[in-house]
Structures are given as structure tokens and as C-alpha cells.
Amino acid sequence: MLRRTMPTLMTVRGSASFRATALFRPRSVLLLADPAVPEAAIIAANLAAGGFKGRLHVIGMAAEGLEPAESVEALPEAPDLAVLCLPPAMLEPAMAALAARGCFAAVVPVAAPDLAAISARTGVKALGQGSFGLCVPRIGLNASLAHIQPANGKLALVTQSAALARAVLDWAAAEAVGFSHVIGIGGNASIGFAMALDWLARDAETGAVLLDIRRIRNRRAFISAARAVARTRPVVAIRAGGRSADASGIGDAVMEAALRRAGVLRVSGLEDLLSAAETLARVRPRVGGGPDSLRGDRIAIVTNGIGMGHLAADAVLAGGGRLAQLSPETLAAFQLLLPPDWQAGNPLSLGPGSGPQLAEAATMLAALPEVDAVVALHAPAPQDGGEVAAEAMIAAARTGGQRAAPVLVSWAGQATAGPQRQAMARAGLAAFETPEAAVRGALHLAKDRRNRAAAAELPSREVLEVAPDRASVRRIIEGARAAYRRVLTEEEGLGVLAAYGIPTVPGRRAGGAQEAADAAAMLGFPAVLKVLSPDLRHKSEVGGVTVGLASAAAVKAEAEAMLARVRAKRPQARIEGFLVQRQAARALELRLRLGDDAMFGPWIGFGYGGTVADLAEDEAYDLPPLNLALAGQLMARSRTARLMAGYRDRPPVDQAAVADALVRLSQIAVDFPEIAELTVNPLFADSCGVLAADAHLSLRPEDEPGVLAIPPFPAELTRSWQARSGEVLTIRPVRPEDAEAHGEFFHTLAPEDIRWRFFSPLKELSPTLTARLTQIDYDREIAFVATRRRPDGREETIGVSRLIRDPAEPTSAEFAVVVSRSMKGQGLGRHLMERLFEWGRANGVRDILGHVLADNAPMLAFVRALGMTVKRSPDEEDVMEARLVL
């Protein structure tokens, strides 16, 4: 009933506030400079040489091509954007003067230790400190420290490193790659990644995004903005210094997990970044394809030399890709291109002197449904016609369509091949020097496709309803706090798991050896004895764990011996008694971990458990919150997944039970952010289920918040509501598992309601649109669904309302609402809108806007009844704007 397939975000501009448009699409730029600052002359020259269409002013120095001004106050009009090349002491007065004049966007390419505080005090938002600057080649803006003018194109670079920015620009100039934006975040003190990505998500001219990430200031805003960009275009990220900052590699692994959740491709070095840029700037995956095309890694190789083909084939397999399996009919067709004694296959070698036939063969391979990408390899050869072959490849690329597989080219060599490769690059082909680089590009394309598909994957409607005993956990934590302990005992840790429905090994606490023997007799044999001490993280290292005790006498004797061993090895350790457990049956040992990363916050790890867990180095990572689908994907990324499938005399593990435990661990992280670390090791898993035998839990300092990078499902907003008919419905926020129900609801709508809601006579909700409607960022937007329970037990969606905040202006939001025909006249639409208003007020929204087709008389009457003002849209004659100030 309201606005388009994907709601348009609008900006309500204040008279004195920052506007993203002023930064990224300025009409006038001011350089405020001290000539003694080295960056001033570089930026002045770049501004003058960039061909900027608007006005350029300078204060503080003479600069050819820039209009001089005496002061900010003396300018004929307020500039949209200011570049500040000033000593640190002069920055705040300059930013205050800009704010007074009405300029609130700046670039600070110099040192500015207090930039965040200055920005907060003045209201001027800035790229910096130490920003590389800002380039928007489309409008001729080069307010940067670049050594060359970047060309206009489809690639966007968002970077914290000026050195990396120059390296990428230098490479791009040689490869004929252009940019829509180059954005220097610098120290990320004021304007960060999130704002830049939000802008790029709405920029139709940006085809792919490169990220150089050192520090994320706002983890939630970054993940949300990155996901918004990755929904519609490839995003590739690099992180320099991650491993040197954290030798364990956990920080790097957690970052990759965070980027994966956002649909971003993580690469490991500058060479990979440039390879990905070469591919993604020029190549798009084919549209359509069967189920086997989802991985995107079936690669066909065609070459004029078999040695090159073998190198490429090895690179495909080493990189985890697949050599496309060509049918006998296909191979027979290619046989016509080969000499009589050559055999067609993959790699397909056309032989020396066949350069001009490479394009024809590559085009034929690209048309095959069983091929996801083609790698065409050329090595110089006598009388091969390298230039003719390159021209043929260029011509073939221009005739390829969206339904053809992409073709990546390796033109090996330099003396003759270099100019040919450059000609192909200028024509828009993804051209590489080596077979391995071309294959790497194809695999980047496949991985990007998988990442973005996984981020938008529609889970089943199955939801694990966790009903924990939160009060019990709260008592355990408060007891530890009261005792001034941040490390809980094993018994307390297992108690937390049990409160969340994770099965635990039965156990009893014992104060001494005889009490331990009595506890073992009650629990049964064989028994496990563990020393209890808040100072012993790994009890087995000091002989603090013994298994297989077959009698009460054995338990008593071992308790006395254990106490002596531990006191001898760790005399300072506080001993609080023993934990006695019934020994679990033989099973696979797993480790589940909840930890915390400085950049992305709480994370969940899964992998091989037991005493060798750290040596096994098998741990996969993800971020909470998890649902069952994400838990299954996390398990599949570990090497332990192969053991869980069963081997030799071991039956398969109940993987559903393991996924269940991971989701419950995730819910602990959501409900109790004061938990800094929780390790479950071992978690015994077999065909009957799981059993936690040990748990280590530590708390954060009381004044340290734990913030998830991904907002959890706001279950507290779930309520019951009674319709006029007396029927009681559930009104709750939408969740990813509602995808199937959303599709069913769409089919209950009348064609007219669909046209009014989506501004188009849609026949189906595409998977992409369904993901967009059900996988939302609860910090940025809300969607309430009205549901009823069907006789088969499934939930049925019968109404939806939605409110999306503008990332550039969070106090403004756009709404949409639609209800099924059966519920019209029941007051459901009004209630759903009132829930939006309530959420908006609680989250700082002041202005709500909706778009209604002019012929939608029922909706126009409805919004007027809600107190909204209605006027015709200035942009579209057949659209009305409904607005409400909360």
C-alpha cells in the first residue's frame, strides 16, 4: 500500500546541521590552509587540477586556480565542504567559524589529536584525522593527497591508509580502472566507515567497494552499513596489522566472521585486494543458473599452451574451486577447434599458433550452463598473432550478455604481452599477468557470490524457542559479584548452562575427600573428580582432573592425592573443594566458546574439544545472535564437521543437538552482556545428543558494557492484541525465519493491494526482496508482523507495518503498512501504525513520512485519520506524501 518495492530513504534537512550530500556531492569547496603545513600545497594543486565543476576558495595561502578570501565570514556563501590543512591548535577555531557560517562537513588530512571532541563541540563532522582526503572524479573533486588524478569509474575505495590509497590509485592508473569515490577515513575519529558506506549504498554509480580497515569505531553501525552495500554490489575488505596486533589470530578470524555476516569478502593482502579489484571492477557473475551454480566456482580453462593450463588447473584446485565438468557433447563440439591428434578436455588446450581462436573458444565455454567462469590463458608464441588474439578477446567481451559466464584473461609475459594486456584492460577486460592471478580473480568472484548469498539466505521457519531460567542465572552472577569474584566456579558455570537448557553432566560439590567419596557413591561409577579453584583455568595441567574412578574408596584416595599434587604445584591457588561427576560415555569432544573481541565485541567459537583443543587449531567463528541456520553454517566451517558425520566405528553425532547448544549459548550472550567469557569444554556429543562436562565463565568489570555487533531480536516488543472480532493475535518484530510466511502472506493480498504497497504489480516476492524485508537491522528499522496460529501449529502472517530510519538523518523515517483482506475493518492497521509511532518515539524519530499512490483513496483516508498531513509529491504527480511529526 505504501512506497516502492524497497522503501526510499529520504533526508529532512535542517538549516544548521551536517548533510552527507555536502560532503560527497559538494557544490563549493574551501581550503583553509597554513602554507607551512606540507599537505596544503598538495591538496591545493589537486583541487585546481581536478576539474571541479563548483566554486573553489582558499584562505591562508595563495593557490593557483582557487579564489582567495580573507576569512570564512567574508565568503560570498557558505561552502559545502572545507579542507583543513592547519596546525592542531588552529583546528577548533576554524571549525567553530565554519559552523557559524553554516558549513558542517570537513576533511582533516593533518594531525588532530582531539578531532572527535572538537567535532562534538562544533557540530562539524570531518574525515580524519590524517585523512587521505576525498576524491569524487565524476564531479572533478580531488581534495586528496593523491600523486595522480584518479579516473572516473565504478570502483569505490574507503581507506584509513594514505599509503595504501596511493598504491591502489597507481595500480588503477596502469590498469585503466576508474573510481566513483576515494574516501580517506584516516583515524576514524568523526566520520567513519558507516557513513561512507551508507552513502555508497545509495550511489547508483558505484559498482564495487574496496575497504581498508584498521579500526572500527561503531561496530553496529559498520556491520549494518556494510550489509546494506553488499546487498547490491561486491564489497572487498583488507586489514593490515591484524595478525601482528593479535598473534593468536582470533581477532582476524572474528573480523572475517563479522564481514561474512555482512556479505563482505575478506582478502589477506595487497596482491589479493588488487586482484579482487581487477575482477570486481570489470566482471559480473552470470544471471540465473541451476542450483549447482550457487557456489560459482566451476571454472573452465582454455589456453594456447597446455603447461599454462596445468598451472591454472592446479591453482583452481588448490584454491578450493572446481574444474567444470564438460559433457561429452560439449567436448565433441570443441574437438573441431583442435588439431587431429589433440584431445578436448578441461583445461582445453588449442595448441601453439591458436591465439586468435582463444576468444571463440572462451565465448563458447561461457555460454555453457555448467560453467561459472572461464579463464583464458595466452602465452607468446612465434607467429601466434598475439595482437590479433587480444583484439578478438576484446570484441568477444563486448558481445557477452548477463547470462554468459564471465571471462578472465591471463596474458603472460611483458615485452609483447604487456601492451596487449593494457589494451584489454582499457577495453574493460579483467586481464592478469599470470594464470594463478586470473584463477585467483575467478575464485574471488565465486567467494563474493557465496558470501553475499549466505548473508541473504532465507532460513526455514523453524525457530528454537529458548525459555531459560534467567532469574537463576542472575542469582549466580549476583552471588559472584557479592563475593567480589569475576571468575565463576565450574559448578556455577554449569548451572548457567543448565538454566539455558544445555544438558550437563550430573555432579555434586564436595568439601573434602570423604564427602567426595559419598557424592560419587550417590551419582554412580565410573566417576570423575575435579579440584575446584578460581585460580586454576586448566585444572588438568596441575593434576586437578581424574577420570575412571571405579569405587568410593578410589575417589577418597584420589581426592587426598589430588589435593597434595595441586598444593605442591600451585601453592598460592585457593582450593574450594571438589566437583564429583558421573563419567560420561564415550563421545566426540567439542569446545564451544563465547569470547570478546576489541573491535567486534562478543563472538562464538566452535571446534574440536578436550585437552588438545588449543593444539588442534580447529575453531570456526561467528557473531551472536545465532539462529539454527547460522549455527549449522558455523559447524560446517570447522574441520570437526567431518568427524561429526561419523567415521569408522563412530556413528554420526546428533548435529541438531549441537546446533541447539550453540543457539542457547548465543542467547546467553544476548541476555547477559556482563559475561566476558564462557567456555564449554568438553561438550560430549554422540548420536543421542550433547552433554556439557565443564564450563569456565568470567564476568566483565561492572562498569564495562558488552555490546553485540549485530542487534538481537527484540523479544521484549512482542505483545498480544485483540481484534474487534475478539480474536487475539500476536504482534511482534519480524525475524529471518518469517521468510516463508512472508511469501504466503504476499499471495493472500489482492492485486490492487500489491500495487498500492509496492508501486508495481508484482507477481512474486523475490528471494532478495524477501531477505530485505525479513532480515532487518533492529537499530535502524522495525517491522511488526501480526500473526495467528494455524491448526497445523504454524504461524500465519496477516499484517505488516514497517518503519525505516534514514541513516543520514536518524530522526527521520519512512513507513509502510499492509494487512490481509480478512483483517480489514478490525483495527489492525491502526494498531500496527501505533506500534511504529511508539517505537519511533522511543528511538529518537521525530518525523515520519510515507508515500501513497494518488488513487489509493482508502489509504489516504486512513493516514488522515491518524493525524497525518497529506500533500502531493513535488517529484511525482501520481504520488501523495503523508507526514507526521511525532
CSV table of N, CA, C and O in Angstrom, one decimal, residues 576-677:
chain,number,residue,atom,x,y,z
A,576,GLU,N,38.8,-24.7,46.8
A,576,GLU,CA,37.4,-24.6,47.4
A,576,GLU,C,36.7,-26.0,47.5
A,576,GLU,O,35.5,-26.0,47.7
A,577,GLY,N,37.4,-27.1,47.3
A,577,GLY,CA,36.8,-28.4,47.4
A,577,GLY,C,36.9,-29.1,46.1
A,577,GLY,O,37.9,-28.9,45.3
A,578,PHE,N,36.0,-30.0,45.9
A,578,PHE,CA,36.0,-30.9,44.7
A,578,PHE,C,34.6,-30.8,44.0
A,578,PHE,O,33.6,-30.6,44.6
A,579,LEU,N,34.6,-31.2,42.7
A,579,LEU,CA,33.4,-31.4,42.0
A,579,LEU,C,33.5,-32.9,41.5
A,579,LEU,O,34.4,-33.3,40.9
A,580,VAL,N,32.4,-33.6,41.9
A,580,VAL,CA,32.3,-35.0,41.5
A,580,VAL,C,31.2,-35.2,40.5
A,580,VAL,O,30.1,-34.7,40.7
A,581,GLN,N,31.6,-35.9,39.4
A,581,GLN,CA,30.6,-36.1,38.3
A,581,GLN,C,30.6,-37.6,37.9
A,581,GLN,O,31.5,-38.3,38.1
A,582,ARG,N,29.4,-38.0,37.4
A,582,ARG,CA,29.3,-39.3,36.8
A,582,ARG,C,30.0,-39.2,35.4
A,582,ARG,O,29.8,-38.3,34.7
A,583,GLN,N,30.9,-40.2,35.1
A,583,GLN,CA,31.7,-40.1,33.9
A,583,GLN,C,30.8,-40.4,32.7
A,583,GLN,O,30.0,-41.3,32.7
A,584,ALA,N,30.9,-39.5,31.7
A,584,ALA,CA,30.0,-39.6,30.5
A,584,ALA,C,30.6,-40.8,29.6
A,584,ALA,O,31.7,-41.2,29.7
A,585,ALA,N,29.7,-41.3,28.8
A,585,ALA,CA,30.0,-42.4,27.9
A,585,ALA,C,31.0,-41.9,26.8
A,585,ALA,O,31.1,-40.7,26.6
A,586,ARG,N,31.6,-42.8,26.1
A,586,ARG,CA,32.5,-42.4,25.0
A,586,ARG,C,31.7,-41.6,24.0
A,586,ARG,O,30.6,-41.9,23.5
A,587,ALA,N,32.3,-40.4,23.6
A,587,ALA,CA,31.6,-39.5,22.7
A,587,ALA,C,32.7,-38.6,22.1
A,587,ALA,O,33.8,-38.5,22.6
A,588,LEU,N,32.3,-37.8,21.0
A,588,LEU,CA,33.2,-36.8,20.4
A,588,LEU,C,33.2,-35.6,21.4
A,588,LEU,O,32.2,-35.2,21.9
A,589,GLU,N,34.4,-35.1,21.6
A,589,GLU,CA,34.6,-34.0,22.5
A,589,GLU,C,34.7,-32.7,21.6
A,589,GLU,O,35.5,-32.6,20.7
A,590,LEU,N,33.8,-31.8,21.9
A,590,LEU,CA,33.7,-30.5,21.3
A,590,LEU,C,34.0,-29.4,22.2
A,590,LEU,O,33.9,-29.5,23.5
A,591,ARG,N,34.3,-28.2,21.7
A,591,ARG,CA,34.5,-27.0,22.5
A,591,ARG,C,33.6,-25.9,21.9
A,591,ARG,O,33.7,-25.6,20.8
A,592,LEU,N,32.8,-25.3,22.8
A,592,LEU,CA,32.0,-24.1,22.5
A,592,LEU,C,32.6,-23.0,23.3
A,592,LEU,O,32.8,-23.1,24.5
A,593,ARG,N,32.8,-21.8,22.6
A,593,ARG,CA,33.3,-20.7,23.4
A,593,ARG,C,32.6,-19.4,23.1
A,593,ARG,O,32.2,-19.1,21.9
A,594,LEU,N,32.4,-18.6,24.1
A,594,LEU,CA,31.9,-17.3,24.0
A,594,LEU,C,33.0,-16.4,24.4
A,594,LEU,O,33.5,-16.5,25.6
A,595,GLY,N,33.5,-15.5,23.6
A,595,GLY,CA,34.6,-14.6,23.9
A,595,GLY,C,34.3,-13.2,23.5
A,595,GLY,O,33.2,-12.8,23.1
A,596,ASP,N,35.3,-12.3,23.6
A,596,ASP,CA,35.1,-10.9,23.3
A,596,ASP,C,36.2,-10.3,22.5
A,596,ASP,O,37.4,-10.6,22.8
A,597,ASP,N,35.9,-9.6,21.4
A,597,ASP,CA,36.9,-9.0,20.5
A,597,ASP,C,36.9,-7.5,20.7
A,597,ASP,O,35.8,-6.9,20.8
A,598,ALA,N,38.0,-6.9,20.7
A,598,ALA,CA,38.1,-5.4,21.0
A,598,ALA,C,37.3,-4.6,19.9
A,598,ALA,O,36.7,-3.6,20.2
A,599,MET,N,37.3,-5.1,18.7
A,599,MET,CA,36.7,-4.4,17.6
A,599,MET,C,35.2,-4.8,17.4
A,599,MET,O,34.4,-3.9,17.2
A,600,PHE,N,34.9,-6.1,17.4
A,600,PHE,CA,33.6,-6.5,17.0
A,600,PHE,C,32.8,-7.1,18.2
A,600,PHE,O,31.7,-7.6,18.0
A,601,GLY,N,33.4,-7.1,19.4
A,601,GLY,CA,32.6,-7.5,20.6
A,601,GLY,C,32.5,-9.0,20.7
A,601,GLY,O,33.3,-9.8,20.3
A,602,PRO,N,31.4,-9.5,21.3
A,602,PRO,CA,31.2,-10.9,21.6
A,602,PRO,C,31.2,-11.7,20.4
A,602,PRO,O,30.7,-11.4,19.3
A,603,TRP,N,31.9,-12.9,20.5
A,603,TRP,CA,32.0,-13.9,19.4
A,603,TRP,C,31.7,-15.3,19.9
A,603,TRP,O,31.8,-15.5,21.1
A,604,ILE,N,31.4,-16.2,19.0
A,604,ILE,CA,31.2,-17.6,19.4
A,604,ILE,C,32.1,-18.4,18.6
A,604,ILE,O,32.2,-18.3,17.4
A,605,GLY,N,32.8,-19.3,19.3
A,605,GLY,CA,33.7,-20.3,18.6
A,605,GLY,C,33.2,-21.7,18.7
A,605,GLY,O,32.7,-22.1,19.7
A,606,PHE,N,33.5,-22.5,17.7
A,606,PHE,CA,33.1,-23.9,17.7
A,606,PHE,C,34.3,-24.7,17.1
A,606,PHE,O,34.8,-24.4,16.0
A,607,GLY,N,34.6,-25.9,17.7
A,607,GLY,CA,35.6,-26.7,17.1
A,607,GLY,C,35.9,-27.9,18.0
A,607,GLY,O,35.1,-28.3,18.9
A,608,TYR,N,37.0,-28.5,17.8
A,608,TYR,CA,37.4,-29.8,18.5
A,608,TYR,C,37.7,-29.4,19.9
A,608,TYR,O,38.3,-28.4,20.2
A,609,GLY,N,37.3,-30.3,20.8
A,609,GLY,CA,37.4,-30.1,22.3
A,609,GLY,C,38.4,-31.0,23.0
A,609,GLY,O,39.2,-31.7,22.3
A,610,GLY,N,38.3,-31.0,24.3
A,610,GLY,CA,39.2,-31.8,25.1
A,610,GLY,C,40.5,-31.1,25.4
A,610,GLY,O,40.6,-29.9,25.2
A,611,THR,N,41.4,-31.8,26.0
A,611,THR,CA,42.7,-31.2,26.4
A,611,THR,C,43.6,-30.8,25.3
A,611,THR,O,44.5,-30.0,25.5
A,612,VAL,N,43.3,-31.3,24.0
A,612,VAL,CA,44.1,-30.9,22.9
A,612,VAL,C,43.4,-29.8,22.0
A,612,VAL,O,43.9,-29.6,20.9
A,613,ALA,N,42.4,-29.2,22.6
A,613,ALA,CA,41.7,-28.2,21.7
A,613,ALA,C,42.5,-27.1,21.2
A,613,ALA,O,42.4,-26.8,20.0
A,614,ASP,N,43.4,-26.6,22.0
A,614,ASP,CA,44.3,-25.5,21.5
A,614,ASP,C,45.3,-26.0,20.5
A,614,ASP,O,45.6,-25.3,19.5
A,615,LEU,N,45.8,-27.2,20.7
A,615,LEU,CA,46.8,-27.7,19.7
A,615,LEU,C,46.1,-28.1,18.4
A,615,LEU,O,46.7,-28.0,17.3
A,616,ALA,N,44.8,-28.5,18.4
A,616,ALA,CA,44.1,-28.9,17.2
A,616,ALA,C,43.9,-27.7,16.3
A,616,ALA,O,43.9,-27.9,15.0
A,617,GLU,N,43.9,-26.5,16.8
A,617,GLU,CA,43.7,-25.3,16.0
A,617,GLU,C,42.6,-25.5,15.0
A,617,GLU,O,42.7,-25.2,13.8
A,618,ASP,N,41.5,-26.0,15.5
A,618,ASP,CA,40.3,-26.1,14.6
A,618,ASP,C,39.1,-25.4,15.3
A,618,ASP,O,38.5,-25.9,16.2
A,619,GLU,N,39.0,-24.2,14.9
A,619,GLU,CA,37.9,-23.4,15.5
A,619,GLU,C,37.3,-22.5,14.4
A,619,GLU,O,38.0,-21.8,13.8
A,620,ALA,N,36.0,-22.5,14.3
A,620,ALA,CA,35.3,-21.6,13.4
A,620,ALA,C,34.6,-20.6,14.3
A,620,ALA,O,34.2,-20.9,15.4
A,621,TYR,N,34.4,-19.4,13.7
A,621,TYR,CA,33.9,-18.3,14.5
A,621,TYR,C,32.6,-17.7,13.8
A,621,TYR,O,32.5,-17.7,12.6
A,622,ASP,N,31.8,-17.1,14.6
A,622,ASP,CA,30.7,-16.3,14.2
A,622,ASP,C,30.3,-15.3,15.3
A,622,ASP,O,30.9,-15.4,16.4
A,623,LEU,N,29.4,-14.4,15.0
A,623,LEU,CA,28.9,-13.5,16.0
A,623,LEU,C,27.5,-13.8,16.4
A,623,LEU,O,26.7,-14.3,15.7
A,624,PRO,N,27.2,-13.6,17.7
A,624,PRO,CA,25.8,-13.7,18.2
A,624,PRO,C,25.1,-12.5,17.7
A,624,PRO,O,25.7,-11.4,17.5
A,625,PRO,N,23.8,-12.6,17.5
A,625,PRO,CA,22.9,-13.8,17.8
A,625,PRO,C,23.0,-14.8,16.7
A,625,PRO,O,23.1,-14.4,15.5
A,626,LEU,N,22.8,-16.0,17.0
A,626,LEU,CA,22.7,-17.1,16.1
A,626,LEU,C,21.3,-17.7,16.1
A,626,LEU,O,20.7,-17.8,17.1
A,627,ASN,N,20.9,-18.1,14.9
A,627,ASN,CA,19.7,-19.0,14.8
A,627,ASN,C,20.2,-20.4,14.4
A,627,ASN,O,21.4,-20.6,14.2
A,628,LEU,N,19.2,-21.3,14.2
A,628,LEU,CA,19.6,-22.7,13.9
A,628,LEU,C,20.4,-22.8,12.6
A,628,LEU,O,21.3,-23.5,12.4
A,629,ALA,N,20.0,-22.0,11.6
A,629,ALA,CA,20.6,-22.0,10.3
A,629,ALA,C,22.1,-21.5,10.4
A,629,ALA,O,23.0,-22.1,9.9
A,630,LEU,N,22.3,-20.4,11.1
A,630,LEU,CA,23.6,-19.9,11.3
A,630,LEU,C,24.5,-20.8,12.1
A,630,LEU,O,25.7,-21.0,11.9
A,631,ALA,N,23.9,-21.5,13.1
A,631,ALA,CA,24.7,-22.4,13.9
A,631,ALA,C,25.1,-23.6,13.0
A,631,ALA,O,26.2,-24.1,13.2
A,632,GLY,N,24.2,-24.1,12.1
A,632,GLY,CA,24.6,-25.1,11.2
A,632,GLY,C,25.8,-24.7,10.3
A,632,GLY,O,26.7,-25.5,10.1
A,633,GLN,N,25.7,-23.5,9.8
A,633,GLN,CA,26.8,-23.0,9.0
A,633,GLN,C,28.1,-22.9,9.7
A,633,GLN,O,29.2,-23.1,9.2
A,634,LEU,N,28.1,-22.4,11.0
A,634,LEU,CA,29.2,-22.3,11.8
A,634,LEU,C,29.9,-23.7,12.0
A,634,LEU,O,31.1,-23.9,11.9
A,635,MET,N,29.1,-24.7,12.3
A,635,MET,CA,29.6,-26.1,12.5
A,635,MET,C,30.3,-26.6,11.2
A,635,MET,O,31.3,-27.2,11.2
A,636,ALA,N,29.6,-26.3,10.1
A,636,ALA,CA,30.2,-26.8,8.8
A,636,ALA,C,31.5,-26.2,8.4
A,636,ALA,O,32.3,-26.7,7.6
A,637,ARG,N,31.8,-25.0,8.9
A,637,ARG,CA,33.1,-24.3,8.6
A,637,ARG,C,34.3,-24.9,9.4
A,637,ARG,O,35.4,-24.6,9.1
A,638,SER,N,34.0,-25.8,10.4
A,638,SER,CA,35.1,-26.4,11.1
A,638,SER,C,35.5,-27.7,10.5
A,638,SER,O,34.7,-28.4,9.9
A,639,ARG,N,36.8,-28.1,10.8
A,639,ARG,CA,37.2,-29.5,10.3
A,639,ARG,C,36.5,-30.5,11.1
A,639,ARG,O,36.3,-31.7,10.6
A,640,THR,N,36.1,-30.2,12.3
A,640,THR,CA,35.4,-31.2,13.2
A,640,THR,C,34.1,-31.6,12.5
A,640,THR,O,33.6,-32.7,12.9
A,641,ALA,N,33.5,-30.9,11.6
A,641,ALA,CA,32.3,-31.3,11.0
A,641,ALA,C,32.4,-32.6,10.3
A,641,ALA,O,31.5,-33.4,10.3
A,642,ARG,N,33.6,-32.9,9.8
A,642,ARG,CA,33.8,-34.3,9.2
A,642,ARG,C,33.8,-35.4,10.2
A,642,ARG,O,33.3,-36.5,9.9
A,643,LEU,N,34.2,-35.1,11.4
A,643,LEU,CA,34.2,-36.1,12.5
A,643,LEU,C,32.7,-36.3,12.9
A,643,LEU,O,32.3,-37.4,13.3
A,644,MET,N,32.0,-35.2,12.9
A,644,MET,CA,30.6,-35.3,13.4
A,644,MET,C,29.7,-36.1,12.5
A,644,MET,O,28.7,-36.7,12.9
A,645,ALA,N,30.1,-36.2,11.2
A,645,ALA,CA,29.4,-37.0,10.2
A,645,ALA,C,29.5,-38.5,10.5
A,645,ALA,O,28.8,-39.3,9.8
A,646,GLY,N,30.5,-38.9,11.4
A,646,GLY,CA,30.7,-40.3,11.6
A,646,GLY,C,31.9,-40.8,10.9
A,646,GLY,O,32.2,-40.4,9.8
A,647,TYR,N,32.6,-41.7,11.5
A,647,TYR,CA,33.8,-42.3,10.9
A,647,TYR,C,34.2,-43.6,11.6
A,647,TYR,O,34.0,-43.8,12.8
A,648,ARG,N,34.6,-44.6,10.8
A,648,ARG,CA,35.0,-45.9,11.3
A,648,ARG,C,33.9,-46.5,12.2
A,648,ARG,O,32.8,-46.7,11.8
A,649,ASP,N,34.2,-46.7,13.5
A,649,ASP,CA,33.2,-47.3,14.4
A,649,ASP,C,32.4,-46.2,15.2
A,649,ASP,O,31.7,-46.5,16.1
A,650,ARG,N,32.6,-44.9,14.8
A,650,ARG,CA,31.9,-43.9,15.5
A,650,ARG,C,30.6,-43.5,14.6
A,650,ARG,O,30.7,-43.1,13.5
A,651,PRO,N,29.4,-43.6,15.2
A,651,PRO,CA,28.2,-43.2,14.5
A,651,PRO,C,28.1,-41.7,14.4
A,651,PRO,O,28.8,-41.0,15.1
A,652,PRO,N,27.3,-41.2,13.5
A,652,PRO,CA,27.2,-39.7,13.3
A,652,PRO,C,26.7,-39.1,14.6
A,652,PRO,O,25.9,-39.7,15.4
A,653,VAL,N,27.1,-37.9,14.9
A,653,VAL,CA,26.7,-37.1,16.0
A,653,VAL,C,25.4,-36.5,15.7
A,653,VAL,O,25.0,-36.2,14.6
A,654,ASP,N,24.6,-36.3,16.7
A,654,ASP,CA,23.3,-35.6,16.6
A,654,ASP,C,23.6,-34.1,16.4
A,654,ASP,O,23.7,-33.3,17.4
A,655,GLN,N,23.8,-33.7,15.1
A,655,GLN,CA,24.2,-32.3,14.8
A,655,GLN,C,23.1,-31.3,15.2
A,655,GLN,O,23.4,-30.1,15.5
A,656,ALA,N,21.8,-31.7,15.2
A,656,ALA,CA,20.8,-30.8,15.6
A,656,ALA,C,20.9,-30.4,17.1
A,656,ALA,O,20.7,-29.3,17.5
A,657,ALA,N,21.4,-31.4,17.9
A,657,ALA,CA,21.6,-31.1,19.3
A,657,ALA,C,22.7,-30.1,19.5
A,657,ALA,O,22.7,-29.3,20.4
A,658,VAL,N,23.8,-30.3,18.7
A,658,VAL,CA,24.9,-29.4,18.8
A,658,VAL,C,24.5,-27.9,18.4
A,658,VAL,O,24.9,-26.9,19.0
A,659,ALA,N,23.8,-27.8,17.3
A,659,ALA,CA,23.3,-26.5,16.8
A,659,ALA,C,22.4,-25.9,17.9
A,659,ALA,O,22.4,-24.7,18.2
A,660,ASP,N,21.6,-26.7,18.5
A,660,ASP,CA,20.7,-26.3,19.6
A,660,ASP,C,21.5,-25.6,20.8
A,660,ASP,O,21.2,-24.6,21.3
A,661,ALA,N,22.6,-26.3,21.1
A,661,ALA,CA,23.5,-25.8,22.2
A,661,ALA,C,24.2,-24.5,21.8
A,661,ALA,O,24.3,-23.6,22.6
A,662,LEU,N,24.6,-24.4,20.5
A,662,LEU,CA,25.2,-23.1,20.1
A,662,LEU,C,24.2,-22.0,20.1
A,662,LEU,O,24.5,-20.8,20.5
A,663,VAL,N,22.9,-22.2,19.7
A,663,VAL,CA,21.9,-21.2,19.8
A,663,VAL,C,21.7,-20.8,21.2
A,663,VAL,O,21.5,-19.6,21.6
A,664,ARG,N,21.6,-21.7,22.1
A,664,ARG,CA,21.4,-21.4,23.6
A,664,ARG,C,22.6,-20.6,24.1
A,664,ARG,O,22.4,-19.7,24.9
A,665,LEU,N,23.8,-21.0,23.7
A,665,LEU,CA,25.0,-20.2,24.1
A,665,LEU,C,24.9,-18.8,23.6
A,665,LEU,O,25.2,-17.8,24.3
A,666,SER,N,24.4,-18.6,22.4
A,666,SER,CA,24.2,-17.3,21.8
A,666,SER,C,23.2,-16.5,22.6
A,666,SER,O,23.4,-15.3,22.8
A,667,GLN,N,22.2,-17.2,23.1
A,667,GLN,CA,21.1,-16.5,23.8
A,667,GLN,C,21.7,-16.0,25.2
A,667,GLN,O,21.3,-14.9,25.7
A,668,ILE,N,22.6,-16.8,25.8
A,668,ILE,CA,23.3,-16.3,27.0
A,668,ILE,C,24.0,-15.0,26.7
A,668,ILE,O,23.9,-14.1,27.5
A,669,ALA,N,24.7,-14.9,25.6
A,669,ALA,CA,25.4,-13.7,25.3
A,669,ALA,C,24.5,-12.5,25.1
A,669,ALA,O,24.8,-11.4,25.5
A,670,VAL,N,23.3,-12.8,24.5
A,670,VAL,CA,22.3,-11.7,24.3
A,670,VAL,C,21.7,-11.3,25.7
A,670,VAL,O,21.6,-10.0,25.9
A,671,ASP,N,21.4,-12.2,26.5
A,671,ASP,CA,20.7,-11.9,27.8
A,671,ASP,C,21.6,-11.3,28.8
A,671,ASP,O,21.2,-10.5,29.7
A,672,PHE,N,22.9,-11.8,28.8
A,672,PHE,CA,23.8,-11.4,29.9
A,672,PHE,C,25.1,-10.8,29.3
A,672,PHE,O,26.1,-11.5,29.3
A,673,PRO,N,25.0,-9.6,28.8
A,673,PRO,CA,26.2,-9.0,28.2
A,673,PRO,C,27.3,-8.8,29.2
A,673,PRO,O,28.5,-8.5,28.8
A,674,GLU,N,27.1,-8.9,30.5
A,674,GLU,CA,28.1,-8.8,31.5
A,674,GLU,C,29.1,-10.0,31.5
A,674,GLU,O,30.1,-10.0,32.2
A,675,ILE,N,28.7,-11.1,30.8
A,675,ILE,CA,29.6,-12.2,30.7
A,675,ILE,C,30.6,-11.9,29.7
A,675,ILE,O,30.3,-11.7,28.5
A,676,ALA,N,31.9,-12.0,30.1
A,676,ALA,CA,33.0,-11.7,29.2
A,676,ALA,C,33.5,-12.9,28.4
A,676,ALA,O,33.9,-12.9,27.3
A,677,GLU,N,33.4,-14.1,29.1
A,677,GLU,CA,33.9,-15.3,28.5
A,677,GLU,C,33.2,-16.5,29.1
A,677,GLU,O,32.9,-16.6,30.3
